[in-house]
C-alpha atoms as a printed R data frame, in Angstrom:
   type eleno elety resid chain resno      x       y      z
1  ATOM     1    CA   UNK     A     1 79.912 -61.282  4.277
2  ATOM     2    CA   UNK     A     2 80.477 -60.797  0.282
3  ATOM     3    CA   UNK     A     3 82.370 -62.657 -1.902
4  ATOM     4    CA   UNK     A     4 85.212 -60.737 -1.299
5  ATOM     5    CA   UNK     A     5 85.355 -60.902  2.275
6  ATOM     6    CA   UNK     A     6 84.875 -57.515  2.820
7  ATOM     7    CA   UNK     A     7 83.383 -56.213  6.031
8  ATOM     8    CA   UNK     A     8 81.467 -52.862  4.469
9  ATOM     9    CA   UNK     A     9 81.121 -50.273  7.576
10 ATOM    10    CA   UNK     A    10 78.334 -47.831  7.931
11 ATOM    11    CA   UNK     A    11 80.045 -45.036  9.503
12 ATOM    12    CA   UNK     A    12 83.786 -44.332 10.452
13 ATOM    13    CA   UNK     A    13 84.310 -45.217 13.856
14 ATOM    14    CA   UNK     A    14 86.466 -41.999 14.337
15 ATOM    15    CA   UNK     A    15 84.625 -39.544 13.683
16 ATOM    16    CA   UNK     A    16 81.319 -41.036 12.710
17 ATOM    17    CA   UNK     A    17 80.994 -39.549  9.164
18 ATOM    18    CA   UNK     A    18 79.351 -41.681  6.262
19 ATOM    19    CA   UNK     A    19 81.888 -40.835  3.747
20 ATOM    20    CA   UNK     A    20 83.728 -43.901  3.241
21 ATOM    21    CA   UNK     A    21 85.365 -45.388  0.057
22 ATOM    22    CA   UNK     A    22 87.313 -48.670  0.046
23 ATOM    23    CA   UNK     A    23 91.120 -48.769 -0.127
24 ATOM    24    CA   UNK     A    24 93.316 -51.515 -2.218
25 ATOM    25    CA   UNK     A    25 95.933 -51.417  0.783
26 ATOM    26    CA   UNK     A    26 96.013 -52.708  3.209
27 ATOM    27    CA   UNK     A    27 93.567 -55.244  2.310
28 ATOM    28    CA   UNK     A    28 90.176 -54.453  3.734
29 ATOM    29    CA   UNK     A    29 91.009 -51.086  4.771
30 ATOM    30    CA   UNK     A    30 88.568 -47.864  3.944
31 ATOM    31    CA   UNK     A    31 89.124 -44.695  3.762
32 ATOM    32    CA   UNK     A    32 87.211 -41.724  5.257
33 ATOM    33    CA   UNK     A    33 86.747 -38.569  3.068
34 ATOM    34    CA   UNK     A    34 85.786 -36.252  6.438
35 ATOM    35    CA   UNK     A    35 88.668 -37.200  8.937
36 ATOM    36    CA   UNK     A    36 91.360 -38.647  6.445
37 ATOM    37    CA   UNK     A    37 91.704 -41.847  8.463
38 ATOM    38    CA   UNK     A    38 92.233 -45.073  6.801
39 ATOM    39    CA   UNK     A    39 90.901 -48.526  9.257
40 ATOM    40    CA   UNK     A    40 90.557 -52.049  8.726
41 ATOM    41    CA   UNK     A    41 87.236 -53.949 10.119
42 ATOM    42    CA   UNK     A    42 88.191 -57.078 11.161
43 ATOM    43    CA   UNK     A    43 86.349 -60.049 12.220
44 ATOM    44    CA   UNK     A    44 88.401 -61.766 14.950
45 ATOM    45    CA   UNK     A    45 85.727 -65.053 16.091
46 ATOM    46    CA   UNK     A    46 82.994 -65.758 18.213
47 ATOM    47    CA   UNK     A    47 83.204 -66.019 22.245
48 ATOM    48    CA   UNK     A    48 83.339 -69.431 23.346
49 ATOM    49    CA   UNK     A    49 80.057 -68.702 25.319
50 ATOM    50    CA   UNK     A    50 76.680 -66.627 24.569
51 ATOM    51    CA   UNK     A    51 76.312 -64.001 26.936
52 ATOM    52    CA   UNK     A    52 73.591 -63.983 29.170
């Protein structure tokens, strides 16, 4: 990740346009210039175990 902690997303996961811009709130969130959507990208942890 960057220095700011900020996952970057290739495509929206709505409606899978490219035309995303980063929004001050909430923190992290983007915005997507097709479908009007704003998401957050989170990272949440790792599973305890690796699947096989």
């Amino acid at each position: 990740m960057s220095a700011t902690n900020r996952v970057v997303p290739f495509h929206c996961p709505y409606c899978a346009e490219e035309d995303l811009r980063p929004e001050v709130e909430p923190r992290g969130a983007w915005s997507c210039g097709s479908c009007l959507r704003v998401f957050v990208v989170q990272f949440h942890g790792l599973r305890g175990q690796a699947a096989s």
